[in-house]
XYZ file of C-alpha atoms in Angstrom:
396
model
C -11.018 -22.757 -0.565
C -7.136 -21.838 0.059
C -7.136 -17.777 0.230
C -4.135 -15.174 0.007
C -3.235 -13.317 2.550
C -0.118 -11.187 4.210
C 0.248 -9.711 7.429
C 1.678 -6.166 8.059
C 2.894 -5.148 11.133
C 3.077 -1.308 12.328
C 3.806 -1.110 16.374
C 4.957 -3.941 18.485
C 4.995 -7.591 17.402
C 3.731 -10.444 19.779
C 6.154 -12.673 21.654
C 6.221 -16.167 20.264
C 7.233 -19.194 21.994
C 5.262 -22.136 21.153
C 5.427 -25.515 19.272
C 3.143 -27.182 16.461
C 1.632 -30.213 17.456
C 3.775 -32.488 15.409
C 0.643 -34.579 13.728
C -1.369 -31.871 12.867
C -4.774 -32.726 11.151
C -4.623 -32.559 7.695
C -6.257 -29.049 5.874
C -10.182 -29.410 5.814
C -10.333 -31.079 8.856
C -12.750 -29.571 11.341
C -10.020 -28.523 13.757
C -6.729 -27.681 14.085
C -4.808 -28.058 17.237
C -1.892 -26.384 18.466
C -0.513 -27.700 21.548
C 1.992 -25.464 23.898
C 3.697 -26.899 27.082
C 4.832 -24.670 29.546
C 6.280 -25.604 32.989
C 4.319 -24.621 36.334
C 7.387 -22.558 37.122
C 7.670 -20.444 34.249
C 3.723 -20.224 34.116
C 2.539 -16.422 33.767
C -1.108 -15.229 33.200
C -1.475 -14.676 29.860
C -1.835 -11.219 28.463
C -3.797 -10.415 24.842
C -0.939 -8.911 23.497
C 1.733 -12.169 23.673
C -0.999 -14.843 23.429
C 0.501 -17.763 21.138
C -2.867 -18.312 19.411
C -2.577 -14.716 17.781
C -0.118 -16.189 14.899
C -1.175 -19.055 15.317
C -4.328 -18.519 14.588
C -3.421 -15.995 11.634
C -0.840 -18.792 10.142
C -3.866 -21.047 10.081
C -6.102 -19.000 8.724
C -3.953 -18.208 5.850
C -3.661 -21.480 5.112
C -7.432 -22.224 4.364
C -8.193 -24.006 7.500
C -11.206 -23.690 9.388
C -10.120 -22.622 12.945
C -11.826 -23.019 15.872
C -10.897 -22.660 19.765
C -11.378 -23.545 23.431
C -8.932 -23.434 26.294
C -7.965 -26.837 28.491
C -5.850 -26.590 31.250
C -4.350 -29.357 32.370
C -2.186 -29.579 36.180
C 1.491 -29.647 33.801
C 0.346 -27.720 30.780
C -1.985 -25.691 28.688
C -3.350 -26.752 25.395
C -4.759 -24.438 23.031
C -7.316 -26.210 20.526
C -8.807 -23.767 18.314
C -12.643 -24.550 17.445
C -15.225 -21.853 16.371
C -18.348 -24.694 15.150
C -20.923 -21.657 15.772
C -21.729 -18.249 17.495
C -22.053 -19.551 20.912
C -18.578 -21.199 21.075
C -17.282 -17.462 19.441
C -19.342 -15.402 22.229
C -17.898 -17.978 25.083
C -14.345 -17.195 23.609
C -14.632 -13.272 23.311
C -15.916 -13.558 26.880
C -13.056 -16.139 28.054
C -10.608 -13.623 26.507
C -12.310 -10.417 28.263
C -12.998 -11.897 31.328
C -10.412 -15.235 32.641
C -7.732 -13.457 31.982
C -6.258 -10.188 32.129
C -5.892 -7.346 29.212
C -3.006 -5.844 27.913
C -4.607 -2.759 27.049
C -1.479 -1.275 25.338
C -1.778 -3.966 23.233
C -1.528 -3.541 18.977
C -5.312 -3.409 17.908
C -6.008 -5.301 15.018
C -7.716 -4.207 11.388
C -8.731 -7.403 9.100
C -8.809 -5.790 5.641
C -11.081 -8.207 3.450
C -11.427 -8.411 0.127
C -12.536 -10.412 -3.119
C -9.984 -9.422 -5.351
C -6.254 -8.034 -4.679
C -7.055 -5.879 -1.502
C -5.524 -2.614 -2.849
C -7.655 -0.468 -2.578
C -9.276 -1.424 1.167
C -5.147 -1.486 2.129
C -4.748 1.825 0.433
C -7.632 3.600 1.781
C -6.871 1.975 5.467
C -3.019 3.160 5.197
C -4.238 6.501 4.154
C -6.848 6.810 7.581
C -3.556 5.339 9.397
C -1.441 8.187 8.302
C -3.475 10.624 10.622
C -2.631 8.544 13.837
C 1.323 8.469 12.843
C 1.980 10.808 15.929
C 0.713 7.848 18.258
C 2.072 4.954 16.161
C 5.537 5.902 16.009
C 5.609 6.156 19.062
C 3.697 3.336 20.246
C 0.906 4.678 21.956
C -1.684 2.926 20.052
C 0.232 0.242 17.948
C -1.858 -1.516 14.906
C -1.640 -4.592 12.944
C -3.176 -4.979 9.937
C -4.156 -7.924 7.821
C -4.717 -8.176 4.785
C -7.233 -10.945 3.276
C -7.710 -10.879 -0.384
C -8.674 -13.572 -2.941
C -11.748 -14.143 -0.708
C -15.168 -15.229 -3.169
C -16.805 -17.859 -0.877
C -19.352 -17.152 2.266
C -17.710 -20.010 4.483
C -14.100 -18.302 4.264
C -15.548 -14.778 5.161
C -17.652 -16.187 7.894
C -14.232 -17.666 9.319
C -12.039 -14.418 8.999
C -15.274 -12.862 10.615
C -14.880 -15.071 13.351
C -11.308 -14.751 13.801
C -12.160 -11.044 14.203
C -14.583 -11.309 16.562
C -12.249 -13.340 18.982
C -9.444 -11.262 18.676
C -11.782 -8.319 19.216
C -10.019 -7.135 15.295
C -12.163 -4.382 13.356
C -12.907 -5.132 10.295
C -12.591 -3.536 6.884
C -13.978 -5.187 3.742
C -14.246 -4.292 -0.051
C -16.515 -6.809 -1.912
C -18.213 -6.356 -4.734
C -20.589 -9.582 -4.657
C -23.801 -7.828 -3.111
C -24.461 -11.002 -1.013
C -20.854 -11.019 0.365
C -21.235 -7.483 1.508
C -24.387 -7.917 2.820
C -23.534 -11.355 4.997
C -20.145 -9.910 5.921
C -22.287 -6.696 7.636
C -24.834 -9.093 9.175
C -22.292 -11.439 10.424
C -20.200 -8.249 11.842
C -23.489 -6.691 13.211
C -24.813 -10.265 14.855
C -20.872 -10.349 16.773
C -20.534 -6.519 17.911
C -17.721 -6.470 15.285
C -16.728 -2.844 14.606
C -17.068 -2.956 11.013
C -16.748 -0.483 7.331
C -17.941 -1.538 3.793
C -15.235 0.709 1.710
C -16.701 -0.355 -1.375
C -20.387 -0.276 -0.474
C -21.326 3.451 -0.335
C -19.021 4.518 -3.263
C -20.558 1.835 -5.690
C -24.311 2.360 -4.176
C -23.897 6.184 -4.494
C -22.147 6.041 -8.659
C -25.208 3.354 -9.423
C -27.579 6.318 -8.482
C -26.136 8.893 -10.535
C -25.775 6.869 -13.659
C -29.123 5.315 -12.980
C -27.577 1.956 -13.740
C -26.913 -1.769 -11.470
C -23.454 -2.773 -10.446
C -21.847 -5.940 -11.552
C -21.014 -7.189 -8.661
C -18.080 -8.427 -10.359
C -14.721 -8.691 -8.313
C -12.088 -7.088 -10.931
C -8.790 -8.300 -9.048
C -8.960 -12.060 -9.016
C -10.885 -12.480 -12.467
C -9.713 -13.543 -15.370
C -11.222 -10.507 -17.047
C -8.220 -8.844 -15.176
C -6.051 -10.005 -18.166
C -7.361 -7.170 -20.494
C -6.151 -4.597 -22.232
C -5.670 -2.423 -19.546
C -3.464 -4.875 -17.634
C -1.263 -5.163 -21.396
C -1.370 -1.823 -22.058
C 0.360 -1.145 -18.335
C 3.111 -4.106 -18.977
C 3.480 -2.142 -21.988
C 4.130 1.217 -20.055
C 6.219 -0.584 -17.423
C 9.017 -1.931 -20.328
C 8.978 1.572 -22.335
C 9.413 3.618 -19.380
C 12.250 1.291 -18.218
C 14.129 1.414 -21.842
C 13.970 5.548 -21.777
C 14.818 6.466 -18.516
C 17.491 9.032 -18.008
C 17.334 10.715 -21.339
C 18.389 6.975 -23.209
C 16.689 7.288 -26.681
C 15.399 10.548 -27.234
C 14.606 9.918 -30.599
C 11.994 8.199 -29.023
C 10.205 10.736 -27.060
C 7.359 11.521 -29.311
C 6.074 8.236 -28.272
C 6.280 9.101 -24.691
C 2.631 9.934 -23.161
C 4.912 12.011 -20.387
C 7.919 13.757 -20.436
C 9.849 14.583 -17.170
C 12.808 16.680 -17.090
C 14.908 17.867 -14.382
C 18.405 17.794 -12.489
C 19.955 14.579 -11.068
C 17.811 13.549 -7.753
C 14.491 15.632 -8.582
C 13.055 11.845 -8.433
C 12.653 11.509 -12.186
C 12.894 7.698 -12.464
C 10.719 6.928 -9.136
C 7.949 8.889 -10.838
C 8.222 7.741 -14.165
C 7.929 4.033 -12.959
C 4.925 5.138 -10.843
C 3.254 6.164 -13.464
C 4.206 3.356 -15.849
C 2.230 1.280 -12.848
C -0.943 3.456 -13.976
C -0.594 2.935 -17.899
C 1.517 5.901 -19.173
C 4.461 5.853 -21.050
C 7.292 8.205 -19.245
C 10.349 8.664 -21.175
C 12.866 11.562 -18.112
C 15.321 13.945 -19.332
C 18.377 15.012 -17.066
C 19.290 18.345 -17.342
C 23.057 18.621 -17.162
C 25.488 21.415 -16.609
C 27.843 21.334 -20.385
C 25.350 18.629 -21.378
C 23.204 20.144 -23.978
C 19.449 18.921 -23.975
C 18.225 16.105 -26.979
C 16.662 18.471 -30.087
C 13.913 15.977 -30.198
C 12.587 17.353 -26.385
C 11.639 20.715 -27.633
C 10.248 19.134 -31.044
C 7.525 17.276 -28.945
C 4.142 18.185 -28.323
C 4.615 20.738 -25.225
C 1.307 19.279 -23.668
C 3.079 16.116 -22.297
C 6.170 17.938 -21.158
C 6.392 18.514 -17.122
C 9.542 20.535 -15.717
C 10.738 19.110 -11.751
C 12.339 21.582 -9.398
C 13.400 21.332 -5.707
C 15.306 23.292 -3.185
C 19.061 23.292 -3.474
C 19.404 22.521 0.254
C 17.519 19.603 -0.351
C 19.005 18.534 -3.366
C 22.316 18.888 -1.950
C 21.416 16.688 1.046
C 20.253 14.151 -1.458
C 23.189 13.984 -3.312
C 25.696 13.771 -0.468
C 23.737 11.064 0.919
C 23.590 9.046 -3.234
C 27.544 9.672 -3.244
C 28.211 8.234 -0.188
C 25.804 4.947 -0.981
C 28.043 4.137 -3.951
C 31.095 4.711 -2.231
C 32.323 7.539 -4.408
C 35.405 9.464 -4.353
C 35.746 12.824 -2.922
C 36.263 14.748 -5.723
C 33.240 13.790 -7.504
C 31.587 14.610 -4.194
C 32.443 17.858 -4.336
C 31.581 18.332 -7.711
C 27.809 16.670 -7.185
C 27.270 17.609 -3.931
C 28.761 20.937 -3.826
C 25.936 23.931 -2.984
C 27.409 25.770 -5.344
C 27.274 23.283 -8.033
C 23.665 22.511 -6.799
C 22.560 26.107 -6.680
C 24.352 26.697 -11.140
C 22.275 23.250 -11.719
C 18.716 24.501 -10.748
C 19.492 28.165 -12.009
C 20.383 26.562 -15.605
C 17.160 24.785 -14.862
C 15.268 27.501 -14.346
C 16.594 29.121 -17.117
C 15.517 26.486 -19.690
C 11.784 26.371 -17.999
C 11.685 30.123 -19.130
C 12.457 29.591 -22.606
C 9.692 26.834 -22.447
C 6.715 28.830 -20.826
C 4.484 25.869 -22.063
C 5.973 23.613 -19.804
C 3.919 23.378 -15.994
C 7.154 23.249 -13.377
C 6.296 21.060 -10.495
C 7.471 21.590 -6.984
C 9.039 18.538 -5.589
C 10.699 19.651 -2.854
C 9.078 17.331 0.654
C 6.240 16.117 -1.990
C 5.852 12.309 -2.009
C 5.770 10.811 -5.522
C 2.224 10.004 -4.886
C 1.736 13.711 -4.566
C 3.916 14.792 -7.331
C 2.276 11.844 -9.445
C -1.347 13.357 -8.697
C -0.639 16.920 -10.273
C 1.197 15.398 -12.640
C -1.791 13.426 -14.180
C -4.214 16.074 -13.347
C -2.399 18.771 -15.546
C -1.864 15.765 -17.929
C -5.740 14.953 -17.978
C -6.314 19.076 -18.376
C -3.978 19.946 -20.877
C -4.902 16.835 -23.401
C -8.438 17.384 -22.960
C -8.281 21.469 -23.666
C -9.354 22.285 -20.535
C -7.607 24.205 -17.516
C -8.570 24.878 -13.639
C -8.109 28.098 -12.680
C -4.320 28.498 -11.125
C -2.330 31.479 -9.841
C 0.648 30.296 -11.621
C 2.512 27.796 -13.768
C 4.570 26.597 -10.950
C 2.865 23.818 -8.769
């Protein structure tokens, strides 16, 4: 079965310098080979980090072919014929890999992220871990690539990615729901000294417990039960949020589930289309110096109202920056981008959050809109449900 899957690259890229056998076998063969000539005199010992069967191997893989390998070198040049028929042929490979040849040690580890539906959240949750090793990735002292498999429902495609991993000495990071997948996908990590991480596993094992009731074991990404209302009702989001962005139709901002209003560059729209993504309907107001604010924004119930500030030295950094991308003139530079004008902005910003006490004013300043997305819902989720956390003020 043919599988999705994309490769993301953080740290350095392998060299590539290789051509495809020119009749390859057709897909569900039992082999692929891949045959690479190079010259006794430009003949180099191969290192882990530039070896040709790395993308090679990952291009067939993605396209649903079983891939298997040994080495044969010949006295003019060195094919590469990738077969993996069991465990012994994998262990022979790991140990040709480790042992014939020598290790480029500063070579990018791999992570194979698996999963049975769309991957998001194993690539989520593995970008988030990745974020605490940014000091040695940026860098380059310990580059990564990761790989993302998703789509994958049947036992003989996991076994290969598992496979795959085990030669390229990848760790592996799955998120299946099918008990059985989990559970061969551990063994078959566990049988190959595979470092290995069930996201999904302990999460769904340890919710079954409290609610005293059995998983599905249904994958929800690649299902046609995907198609529900959820999935409609966020399309739905997605084209409102679109049609009242930047105060266009106020008239329609009772129907808005969230109301965002600050000045120009607080990252109004970016937000409101990130939240579209989860399902709500985000209709942004601009506050403008001379500009008076629509009636129908302090008409509204105040509960789905949220006020954006940010430091003027920011904001003024922002601005000169969006001026200069569309090639303004200097006048209206001045005008936009001008601390002063900045500073009157925020300060007629301020003033309006006073008059509106009800409104919770949200700090965006260095906040990702992830971050500013996250308070944003949780005040949302407190303030339509009647209940509030404890907070030392109404600015977050």
């Amino acid at each position: 079965m043919a599988f999705l899957s994309a490769v993301k690259l953080q740290g350095r890229p392998p060299s590539i310098s290789s051509s495809l056998n020119p009749n390859p076998k057709p897909v569900g063969s039992d082999s692929v080979s891949l045959d690479v000539s190079i010259p006794d005199s430009e003949r180099k010992p191969r290192k882990f980090s530039s070896k040709l069967s790395r993308w090679n191997r990952a291009r067939t893989l993605r396209s649903g072919v079983k891939v298997d390998r040994t080495v044969n070198n010949e006295s003019n040049s060195t094919t590469v014929n990738m077969n993996i028929p069991d465990i012994s042929s994998v262990e022979s490979d790991v140990s040709s890999i480790n042992g014939d040849h020598e290790t480029d040690f500063t070579a990018a580890k791999s992570i194979y992220i698996v999963s049975d539906g769309t991957g998001w959240t194993a690539e989520h949750a593995v970008n988030a871990a990745l974020g605490q090793f940014d000091y040695c990735l940026v860098d380059r002292g310990c580059p990564v690539n990761t790989h993302l498999f998703s789509g994958i429902e049947d036992r003989e495609t996991l076994m290969e990615i598992i496979k795959q991993a085990a030669i390229e000495g990848a760790m592996v990071m799955y998120t299946l729901a099918d008990p059985s997948m989990a559970e061969a996908a551990m063994r078959a990590c566990k049988l190959w000294s595979i470092s290995s991480l069930d996201i999904l596993g302990p999460i769904t094992d340890a919710i079954s417990s409290h609610l005293g009731a059995n998983p599905s074991g249904l994958s929800r990404g690649v299902s046609n039960s995907s198609l529900n209302e959820d999935y409609f009702k966020r399309i739905e989001a997605i084209e409102f949020t679109i049609k009242h962005d930047d105060g266009a139709l106020p008239e329609n901002l009772e129907k808005a589930d969230i109301v965002l209003v600050g000045v120009s560059r607080t990252g109004k729209t970016p937000l409101s289309t990130y939240l579209a993504q989860k399902g709500y309907k985000v209709s942004n107001v601009p506050i403008v110096n001379g500009v008076d604010l629509p009636r129908t924004l302090f008409e509204v119930d105040s509960r789905k109202v949220f006020g954006l500030m940010i430091n003027p030295v920011v904001l003024q950094g922002i601005r000169e920056a969006r001026a200069k991308s569309l090639g303004l003139g200097s006048g209206f530079e001045i005008k936009y981008s001008e601390l002063r004008s900045v500073r009157e902005e925020l300060e007629l910003a301020k003033r309006i959050f006073a008059e509106n006490p009800s409104w919770p004013v949200i700090e965006v300043t260095e906040r990702a809109i992830e971050e500013t997305a996250a308070v944003v819902l949780r005040l949302y989720d407190e303030r339509q449900s009647n209940r509030a956390m404890p907070r030392i003020s109404k600015c977050y």
